[in-house]
Coordinates of C-alpha atoms in Angstrom, one line a residue:
M20 CA -37.6 1.7 22.8
A21 CA -34.6 1.8 20.5
Q22 CA -34.3 4.8 18.4
F23 CA -34.6 4.0 14.9
T24 CA -33.0 5.4 11.5
Q25 CA -35.3 5.7 8.5
D26 CA -32.4 5.6 6.5
I27 CA -32.2 2.6 4.6
S28 CA -28.9 1.2 4.8
R29 CA -27.7 0.6 1.2
T30 CA -24.3 -0.3 -1.2
F31 CA -22.8 0.6 -3.3
S32 CA -24.4 -1.8 -6.1
E33 CA -27.2 0.1 -5.8
Y34 CA -26.1 3.2 -7.4
L35 CA -24.8 4.4 -10.6
L36 CA -23.6 7.4 -11.7
I37 CA -25.0 9.6 -14.4
P38 CA -23.2 11.5 -17.6
G39 CA -22.0 15.0 -17.2
L40 CA -21.0 17.1 -19.6
T41 CA -17.9 15.7 -21.2
T42 CA -16.0 18.9 -22.4
E43 CA -12.4 19.0 -24.4
E44 CA -10.8 19.1 -21.3
C45 CA -11.9 16.1 -20.2
T46 CA -9.5 13.5 -20.8
P47 CA -7.9 11.2 -18.9
Q48 CA -4.5 12.5 -19.1
N49 CA -5.7 15.8 -17.8
V50 CA -7.2 13.9 -14.7
T51 CA -5.2 14.4 -10.8
L52 CA -6.0 12.5 -8.3
N53 CA -4.4 14.0 -5.4
T54 CA -6.3 14.3 -2.3
P55 CA -5.3 15.1 1.4
L56 CA -4.5 12.1 3.9
V57 CA -4.2 14.2 7.0
K58 CA -6.7 17.4 8.2
F59 CA -5.8 20.9 7.4
K60 CA -7.2 24.3 8.2
K61 CA -8.9 26.5 4.9
G62 CA -6.4 28.2 3.0
E63 CA -3.7 26.2 3.7
K64 CA -2.3 22.8 2.4
P65 CA -2.5 19.0 4.0
S66 CA 1.1 17.6 5.3
I67 CA 0.8 14.6 3.1
E68 CA -1.4 14.9 -0.1
L69 CA -1.7 11.4 -1.6
K70 CA -1.3 11.0 -5.6
T71 CA -3.2 7.7 -5.4
P72 CA -6.1 7.8 -3.4
F73 CA -5.2 4.2 -1.9
V74 CA -4.0 2.7 1.1
S75 CA -3.8 -0.5 1.9
A76 CA -5.9 -2.4 4.8
I77 CA -4.0 -3.0 8.1
M78 CA -3.5 -6.3 7.5
Q79 CA -1.2 -9.8 8.0
S80 CA -2.2 -10.7 4.5
V81 CA -2.0 -7.3 3.2
S82 CA 0.4 -4.4 4.2
D83 CA 3.8 -5.7 4.9
S84 CA 7.5 -3.8 4.1
N85 CA 7.2 -4.9 0.2
M86 CA 3.5 -3.7 0.3
A87 CA 4.2 -0.5 1.6
I88 CA 7.3 0.1 -0.9
A89 CA 5.6 -0.7 -4.1
L90 CA 2.5 1.5 -3.3
A91 CA 4.5 4.8 -1.8
R92 CA 6.2 4.1 -5.4
N93 CA 2.6 4.3 -6.9
G94 CA 1.4 7.6 -4.7
G95 CA -0.5 5.6 -1.9
I96 CA 0.1 5.0 1.2
S97 CA 0.6 0.9 3.3
F98 CA -0.5 1.1 6.9
V99 CA 2.0 -1.9 8.2
F100 CA 0.0 -4.6 10.0
G101 CA 0.1 -4.0 13.9
S102 CA -0.8 -7.5 14.6
Q103 CA 2.8 -8.6 15.2
S104 CA 6.0 -7.5 18.1
I105 CA 6.4 -4.2 18.7
E106 CA 10.1 -4.9 17.3
S107 CA 9.1 -6.6 13.9
Q108 CA 6.4 -3.6 12.7
A109 CA 8.9 -1.0 13.4
E110 CA 11.5 -3.0 11.5
M111 CA 9.0 -3.3 8.2
V112 CA 8.6 0.6 9.0
R113 CA 12.1 1.2 8.9
K114 CA 13.1 -1.0 6.2
V115 CA 10.2 1.1 3.8
K116 CA 12.3 4.5 5.3
K117 CA 15.7 3.1 4.2
Y118 CA 14.3 2.3 0.7
K119 CA 16.0 4.3 -2.1
A120 CA 14.5 4.0 -5.5
G121 CA 17.1 3.1 -7.9
F122 CA 19.6 2.2 -5.1
V123 CA 19.5 -2.2 -5.2
K124 CA 20.4 -4.0 -1.9
S125 CA 22.2 -7.4 -3.2
D126 CA 20.2 -10.5 -2.6
A127 CA 22.8 -12.6 -4.8
N128 CA 26.4 -12.7 -3.4
L129 CA 29.6 -14.9 -3.4
K130 CA 32.6 -15.5 -2.3
P131 CA 36.1 -15.4 -4.0
T132 CA 36.7 -19.0 -3.2
D133 CA 32.8 -20.0 -4.7
T134 CA 33.1 -22.1 -7.9
L135 CA 30.9 -21.5 -11.1
A136 CA 28.4 -24.3 -9.3
D137 CA 27.9 -21.8 -6.7
V138 CA 26.9 -19.3 -9.7
M139 CA 24.2 -21.9 -11.4
K140 CA 22.6 -22.7 -8.7
L141 CA 22.5 -19.3 -6.7
H142 CA 21.3 -18.1 -10.3
E143 CA 18.5 -20.9 -10.7
E144 CA 17.5 -20.0 -7.0
T145 CA 17.1 -15.9 -7.7
G146 CA 17.0 -15.3 -11.1
Y147 CA 19.5 -13.3 -10.9
S148 CA 22.6 -12.5 -13.3
T149 CA 24.2 -10.0 -11.8
M150 CA 26.0 -10.7 -8.7
V151 CA 28.5 -9.4 -6.4
V152 CA 31.3 -10.8 -4.9
T153 CA 32.8 -9.8 -1.5
E154 CA 35.3 -11.2 0.7
E155 CA 32.9 -13.0 3.5
G156 CA 29.8 -13.9 0.1
E157 CA 27.4 -11.2 2.0
G158 CA 25.6 -8.4 0.6
R159 CA 28.0 -6.0 2.8
G160 CA 32.0 -5.8 3.2
K161 CA 35.1 -5.3 1.2
L162 CA 34.4 -5.3 -2.7
M163 CA 36.0 -8.0 -4.5
G164 CA 34.1 -7.8 -7.9
I165 CA 30.8 -8.3 -10.4
V166 CA 30.0 -11.9 -12.3
T167 CA 27.4 -11.6 -14.9
S168 CA 26.5 -13.9 -17.5
R169 CA 29.0 -12.8 -19.5
D170 CA 31.7 -13.9 -17.5
Y171 CA 31.4 -17.7 -18.0
R172 CA 29.7 -20.4 -20.3
P173 CA 28.3 -22.9 -18.4
S174 CA 27.9 -25.4 -21.4
R175 CA 32.4 -25.2 -21.7
D176 CA 33.8 -23.9 -18.7
K177 CA 34.3 -26.2 -15.9
A178 CA 32.0 -26.2 -12.6
D179 CA 34.7 -26.2 -10.0
M180 CA 36.3 -23.0 -11.3
L181 CA 36.6 -20.5 -8.7
V182 CA 34.6 -16.9 -8.7
R183 CA 38.0 -15.3 -8.5
D184 CA 39.1 -16.6 -12.2
F185 CA 36.6 -15.3 -14.0
M186 CA 35.0 -12.5 -11.7
T187 CA 35.4 -9.2 -13.0
P188 CA 38.0 -7.8 -10.5
Y189 CA 37.1 -4.5 -8.7
E190 CA 40.3 -2.9 -9.6
K191 CA 38.8 -2.9 -13.2
L192 CA 34.9 -1.9 -12.2
I193 CA 33.9 1.4 -12.7
T194 CA 32.1 2.5 -8.8
G195 CA 30.1 5.3 -7.7
T196 CA 30.6 6.5 -4.1
F197 CA 28.2 6.4 -1.6
G198 CA 26.3 9.5 -1.4
I199 CA 25.8 9.6 -4.8
T200 CA 22.4 11.2 -6.1
L201 CA 20.5 8.7 -8.3
Q202 CA 21.1 11.1 -11.0
D203 CA 24.5 11.0 -10.9
A204 CA 24.6 7.2 -11.0
N205 CA 22.4 6.8 -14.1
D206 CA 24.6 9.5 -15.9
I207 CA 28.1 7.0 -14.7
I208 CA 25.8 3.9 -16.5
W209 CA 25.2 6.2 -19.8
E210 CA 28.5 7.4 -20.4
H211 CA 30.4 4.3 -20.2
K212 CA 27.5 2.2 -21.5
L213 CA 27.3 -0.1 -18.1
N214 CA 24.5 -2.6 -17.1
S215 CA 24.9 -1.6 -13.7
L216 CA 26.9 0.5 -11.1
P217 CA 28.4 -0.9 -7.8
I218 CA 28.0 1.8 -5.5
V219 CA 30.9 1.7 -2.7
D220 CA 31.8 3.9 0.4
G221 CA 35.7 5.4 1.1
E222 CA 36.7 2.0 2.6
G223 CA 35.6 0.0 -0.7
D224 CA 32.9 -2.0 1.3
F225 CA 30.2 -2.5 -1.1
K226 CA 26.6 -0.8 -0.7
Y227 CA 24.7 -0.8 -3.3
L228 CA 23.5 -1.5 -7.1
V229 CA 22.3 0.8 -9.4
F230 CA 20.9 -0.9 -12.6
R231 CA 20.4 0.9 -16.2
K232 CA 16.8 -0.8 -16.1
D233 CA 15.5 0.7 -12.9
Y234 CA 16.4 4.1 -14.6
D235 CA 13.1 3.5 -16.7
N236 CA 11.5 2.2 -13.8
H237 CA 12.0 5.0 -12.1
K238 CA 10.3 7.0 -15.1
D239 CA 7.7 5.2 -15.0
N240 CA 6.5 6.2 -11.2
P241 CA 6.2 9.7 -11.5
N242 CA 3.8 9.9 -8.6
E243 CA 6.2 8.5 -6.0
L244 CA 5.2 9.6 -2.5
S245 CA 8.4 10.4 -0.4
D246 CA 8.9 13.1 2.6
E247 CA 11.2 15.9 2.1
H248 CA 14.3 13.9 2.3
K249 CA 13.3 11.4 -0.2
K250 CA 12.1 8.8 1.8
L251 CA 9.1 6.8 1.1
I252 CA 6.1 7.7 2.9
V253 CA 4.8 4.7 5.2
G254 CA 1.8 4.0 7.9
A255 CA 1.8 2.0 10.7
G256 CA -1.7 0.6 12.5
I257 CA -1.7 0.6 16.3
N258 CA -4.4 -0.7 18.7
T259 CA -5.9 0.6 22.1
R260 CA -4.0 -1.5 24.1
D261 CA 0.2 -1.4 23.9
Y262 CA 0.5 2.1 22.3
E263 CA 2.5 3.8 25.1
E264 CA 5.1 1.4 24.1
R265 CA 4.3 0.8 20.2
V266 CA 3.7 4.3 19.1
P267 CA 7.5 5.5 20.3
A268 CA 9.3 2.5 18.5
L269 CA 7.2 3.1 15.5
V270 CA 8.1 7.1 15.2
E271 CA 11.9 6.0 16.1
A272 CA 11.7 4.1 12.9
G273 CA 10.1 6.8 11.2
C274 CA 6.9 6.7 10.6
D275 CA 5.1 9.1 8.8
V276 CA 1.3 8.5 9.9
L277 CA -0.2 6.1 12.8
C278 CA -3.9 4.7 12.0
I279 CA -6.2 3.1 15.1
D280 CA -6.9 -0.6 14.1
S281 CA -10.4 -0.9 15.4
S282 CA -13.3 -2.4 14.5
D283 CA -15.6 0.1 16.2
G284 CA -14.1 3.3 16.3
F285 CA -16.6 5.4 18.4
S286 CA -15.5 4.3 21.6
V287 CA -13.3 5.9 24.8
W288 CA -10.3 3.4 24.3
Q289 CA -9.7 5.4 20.7
K290 CA -10.1 8.7 22.3
N291 CA -7.4 7.7 25.2
T292 CA -5.0 6.7 22.4
I293 CA -5.5 10.0 20.4
D294 CA -5.0 12.2 23.6
Y295 CA -1.6 9.8 24.4
V296 CA -0.1 11.0 20.9
R297 CA -1.1 14.2 21.3
K298 CA 0.4 14.8 24.8
T299 CA 3.7 12.9 23.5
Y300 CA 3.8 14.8 20.6
G301 CA 1.9 17.3 19.8
D302 CA 0.3 17.8 16.2
K303 CA 3.8 16.5 14.3
I304 CA 2.8 13.1 14.5
K305 CA -0.4 12.4 12.5
I306 CA -3.2 9.7 13.6
G307 CA -6.0 8.5 12.3
A308 CA -9.3 6.9 14.1
G309 CA -12.3 4.5 13.1
N310 CA -13.5 2.9 12.0
V311 CA -17.7 4.8 12.5
V312 CA -20.7 4.4 10.2
D313 CA -22.6 7.7 11.1
R314 CA -22.1 11.7 12.4
E315 CA -22.6 10.9 15.8
G316 CA -19.0 8.6 15.0
F317 CA -17.3 11.0 13.4
N318 CA -18.0 13.8 15.2
Y319 CA -16.3 12.1 18.6
L320 CA -13.2 11.3 17.0
A321 CA -13.1 14.6 15.3
E322 CA -13.5 16.3 18.5
A323 CA -11.0 13.7 19.8
G324 CA -8.6 15.2 17.4
A325 CA -8.3 12.4 14.8
D326 CA -6.4 13.2 11.6
F327 CA -8.9 11.3 9.5
I328 CA -11.4 9.0 10.1
K329 CA -12.4 5.2 8.4
V330 CA -15.7 4.7 7.9
G331 CA -17.1 1.2 7.4
V332 CA -18.4 -1.6 9.8
G333 CA -18.7 -5.0 8.5
G334 CA -18.3 -4.4 4.7
G335 CA -15.0 -6.1 4.2
S336 CA -14.9 -8.5 1.7
I337 CA -13.5 -11.2 4.8
C338 CA -15.4 -9.6 7.3
I339 CA -18.6 -11.5 9.1
T340 CA -19.1 -8.4 12.2
R341 CA -22.4 -8.3 10.8
E342 CA -23.7 -11.9 10.8
Q343 CA -21.9 -12.3 13.7
K344 CA -22.8 -9.1 15.8
G345 CA -25.6 -7.5 14.0
I346 CA -23.5 -4.3 14.0
G347 CA -22.9 -2.6 10.9
R348 CA -24.0 -0.2 8.0
G349 CA -24.3 -0.3 4.5
Q350 CA -21.1 1.3 3.0
A351 CA -22.8 3.6 0.9
T352 CA -25.4 4.8 3.3
A353 CA -22.3 5.2 6.0
I354 CA -19.9 7.1 3.4
I355 CA -23.0 9.7 2.6
E356 CA -23.6 10.5 6.1
V357 CA -20.0 10.9 7.5
A358 CA -19.3 13.2 4.4
A359 CA -22.4 15.3 5.2
A360 CA -20.9 15.6 8.8
R361 CA -17.6 16.2 7.5
D362 CA -18.7 19.1 6.2
E363 CA -20.7 20.8 8.5
Y364 CA -17.3 20.2 10.5
F365 CA -15.6 22.2 7.7
E366 CA -17.9 25.2 7.9
K367 CA -18.4 25.0 11.5
T368 CA -14.4 25.0 12.4
G369 CA -12.6 25.3 9.6
I370 CA -10.5 22.5 9.7
Y371 CA -11.6 19.5 6.9
I372 CA -10.8 16.2 8.3
P373 CA -10.3 13.7 5.5
I374 CA -12.6 10.3 5.4
C375 CA -11.4 6.5 4.2
S376 CA -13.9 4.6 2.7
D377 CA -13.3 1.2 4.1
G378 CA -14.8 -1.6 2.6
G379 CA -17.9 -2.8 0.2
I380 CA -16.1 -2.7 -2.9
V381 CA -16.7 -5.3 -5.3
H382 CA -15.9 -3.2 -8.7
D383 CA -13.4 -0.5 -9.5
Y384 CA -16.7 1.7 -10.6
H385 CA -17.8 1.4 -6.7
M386 CA -14.1 3.2 -6.3
V387 CA -15.4 6.4 -8.5
L388 CA -18.8 6.3 -6.4
A389 CA -17.3 6.2 -3.0
L390 CA -14.8 9.4 -4.3
A391 CA -18.3 11.1 -5.3
M392 CA -20.4 10.1 -2.4
G393 CA -17.7 12.1 -0.2
S394 CA -14.8 9.9 0.7
D395 CA -11.7 11.5 0.2
F396 CA -9.4 8.2 -0.1
L397 CA -10.0 4.2 -0.1
M398 CA -8.5 1.9 2.6
M399 CA -8.9 -1.7 0.4
G400 CA -7.5 -5.4 1.4
R401 CA -8.8 -7.6 -1.1
Y402 CA -7.6 -5.5 -4.1
F403 CA -3.9 -5.5 -2.7
A404 CA -3.8 -9.0 -1.4
R405 CA -4.1 -10.5 -4.8
F406 CA -0.5 -9.0 -5.8
D407 CA 2.9 -10.4 -5.9
E408 CA 3.8 -7.8 -3.2
S409 CA 1.6 -9.1 -0.3
P410 CA 3.2 -11.4 2.2
T411 CA 1.2 -14.0 1.5
R412 CA 1.7 -17.6 -0.4
K413 CA 0.4 -17.7 -4.1
M414 CA -0.5 -21.3 -4.2
M415 CA -2.2 -23.6 -6.7
V416 CA -6.0 -24.5 -5.8
N417 CA -8.5 -26.0 -8.7
G418 CA -6.3 -25.5 -11.4
S419 CA -6.0 -21.6 -10.8
Y420 CA -3.4 -19.4 -9.0
V421 CA -4.8 -17.9 -5.8
K422 CA -3.4 -16.0 -2.6
E423 CA -4.0 -16.4 1.0
Y424 CA -6.0 -14.1 2.5
W425 CA -7.5 -14.1 6.0
G426 CA -9.2 -11.3 8.0
E427 CA -7.6 -10.0 11.5
G428 CA -10.9 -11.4 13.0
S429 CA -10.1 -14.7 12.1
N430 CA -8.9 -17.6 14.1
R431 CA -5.8 -17.8 11.6
A432 CA -4.9 -14.0 12.7
R433 CA -6.8 -13.6 16.2
N434 CA -6.0 -9.9 16.2
W435 CA -8.1 -9.6 19.5
Q436 CA -7.0 -6.1 20.0
R437 CA -8.9 -4.7 16.9
Y438 CA -12.1 -5.7 18.3
D439 CA -11.2 -4.8 21.7
M440 CA -14.1 -3.8 24.1
G441 CA -12.3 -3.2 27.5
G442 CA -11.3 -5.5 30.4
Q443 CA -8.9 -8.2 30.0
N444 CA -10.8 -10.5 27.7
G445 CA -9.6 -11.6 24.3
L446 CA -11.6 -12.7 21.3
K447 CA -14.0 -15.0 22.2
F448 CA -15.4 -15.4 18.4
E449 CA -14.2 -14.9 15.3
E450 CA -15.5 -11.7 12.9
G451 CA -13.5 -12.5 9.7
V452 CA -13.1 -15.5 7.5
D453 CA -9.6 -17.3 6.2
S454 CA -9.9 -17.5 2.3
Y455 CA -8.5 -17.3 -1.5
V456 CA -8.3 -14.7 -3.8
P457 CA -7.4 -15.0 -7.6
Y458 CA -3.9 -14.0 -8.2
A459 CA -3.6 -10.7 -10.1
G460 CA 0.0 -10.4 -10.9
K461 CA 2.2 -7.3 -10.3
L462 CA 0.7 -4.4 -7.9
K463 CA 1.6 -1.8 -10.8
D464 CA 0.6 -3.6 -14.0
N465 CA -3.1 -4.2 -12.1
L466 CA -3.1 -0.4 -10.4
D467 CA -2.6 1.5 -13.9
V468 CA -5.7 -0.4 -15.3
T469 CA -8.2 0.6 -12.2
L470 CA -6.8 4.4 -12.1
G471 CA -7.2 4.4 -15.8
K472 CA -11.2 3.3 -15.4
I473 CA -11.6 5.7 -12.8
K474 CA -10.0 8.6 -14.6
A475 CA -12.3 7.2 -17.6
T476 CA -15.2 6.9 -15.3
M477 CA -14.7 10.9 -13.9
C478 CA -14.3 12.3 -17.2
S479 CA -17.5 10.8 -18.1
C480 CA -18.6 12.9 -15.1
G481 CA -17.4 15.9 -16.9
T482 CA -14.7 15.9 -14.1
I483 CA -11.0 16.2 -13.7
S484 CA -10.6 15.9 -9.6
I485 CA -11.4 14.6 -6.9
P486 CA -13.2 17.7 -5.2
E487 CA -15.1 18.3 -9.0
L488 CA -16.1 15.0 -8.7
K489 CA -17.3 15.3 -5.1
E490 CA -19.2 18.9 -6.4
K491 CA -20.4 17.9 -9.7
A492 CA -21.0 13.8 -9.9
K493 CA -24.9 12.9 -10.3
I494 CA -25.7 10.1 -8.5
T495 CA -29.0 7.6 -8.9
L496 CA -30.5 4.7 -7.4
V497 CA -31.2 1.7 -9.2
S498 CA -33.3 -0.8 -9.3
S499 CA -33.0 -5.0 -9.4
T500 CA -33.7 -5.1 -12.5
S501 CA -31.8 -2.2 -14.4
I502 CA -28.9 -3.7 -13.1
I503 CA -29.6 -7.0 -14.7
E504 CA -29.7 -4.7 -17.4
G505 CA -26.7 -3.5 -16.8
G506 CA -24.9 -6.5 -17.8
A507 CA -24.6 -8.8 -20.6
H508 CA -27.9 -9.9 -21.7
D509 CA -30.5 -11.7 -24.3
V510 CA -27.3 -13.0 -25.9
M511 CA -25.7 -16.4 -26.2
L512 CA -21.7 -15.9 -24.9
K513 CA -19.2 -17.3 -27.0
D514 CA -17.1 -19.6 -25.4
T515 CA -14.0 -17.7 -25.2
N516 CA -11.8 -21.1 -24.0
S517 CA -12.8 -22.7 -27.7
N518 CA -9.8 -23.3 -30.0
N519 CA -12.7 -22.0 -32.7

């Protein structure tokens, strides 16, 4: 007869937080959201610590280099999706590591022999008003000059006028030398009242632009997550099949942390993958594992050497694993049990292994519940898929803007390595769907609102840090009728789209 677990499989929506004492220090500006990403020994600090407790999901429709750059600049980490060629994934990682905040590669480039008509066309295509003029019209090579909107008047100048006749030539430009710090570049911009500063090397070849407007942008990202070389931190997903080829390429590209992408982490295939990383790189390369939903699964991966462990099976908004296979567990129940196992392991060994809640988030307050129940950080797909920075198309559907969003187990992705059960068989049935999510705009704008809600909720709990939240939060089960009570009820809502 099968073993029966008496705990009911519960979701975040079945719980509420009870207010704690809000003291004078419990204000949003005092709340810190720092949290460990990888394991550490008691009394020591983790080698990687998040400033925002979010990581983006290992999905084609979520995590590419653009998302990784945007999220790292805001204190989190993206795990670049692994269901692509080793070469293209490594190149995405390399692009993130090469990114320098404030130093911008030019995507709007001209040749001296181009015309004003070419300038106007390029402006219409890119929206950029500052354009770099090089010998070959590319974002590299000998800098010949700069064109801005102040250099021409479309209403009076002829469309066939050559760029070399109205650009600001190189000899009249103020430039910075390649290798200059961002602070020094900004000092030159302010001293000479410039809107932009071209950066060139000793041969006069163009490298970057630094914009005055990016000075404020840099100040707006105080939580930027970078390594000791001031390069953004980035993760990458791997599978349990081609890791002996994929991992070295990702390490060479500069990847900071790996994560095994699997729907079922309680498997010998994950242990084998971790064993390879440890044998090849020791503890230098960090690797997360998962997903699991109970104490036994956590302990298996902890003993295997995982640096963090993901929790959750079947709770993602595009996941249909529970429908297809009857496998999974309510996300709240899974987090509670695994967090208890994590704490027991810490008491026994003195090693703290962070856990990541993956799936089950519907409302922003669910994020606080997940953290209060013991999660150290959250992995989310749908949340990030809505933003400009995700790699999918923005479309108009039924009068509203949406973005495409599909699961790694869908027929579209066909990432069968994620559902590897050993042997030679590939994906035989879908465990994810192809869908849309409402378009929401820029990541930073939405993230600021979400983090504001989290901080306000934590203050209402009488806490100003994630460890304190775990220790002091009070949580209650809710009935179906109390859920109804929690929303707008017994009133006639106004039509907000009305002109009245």
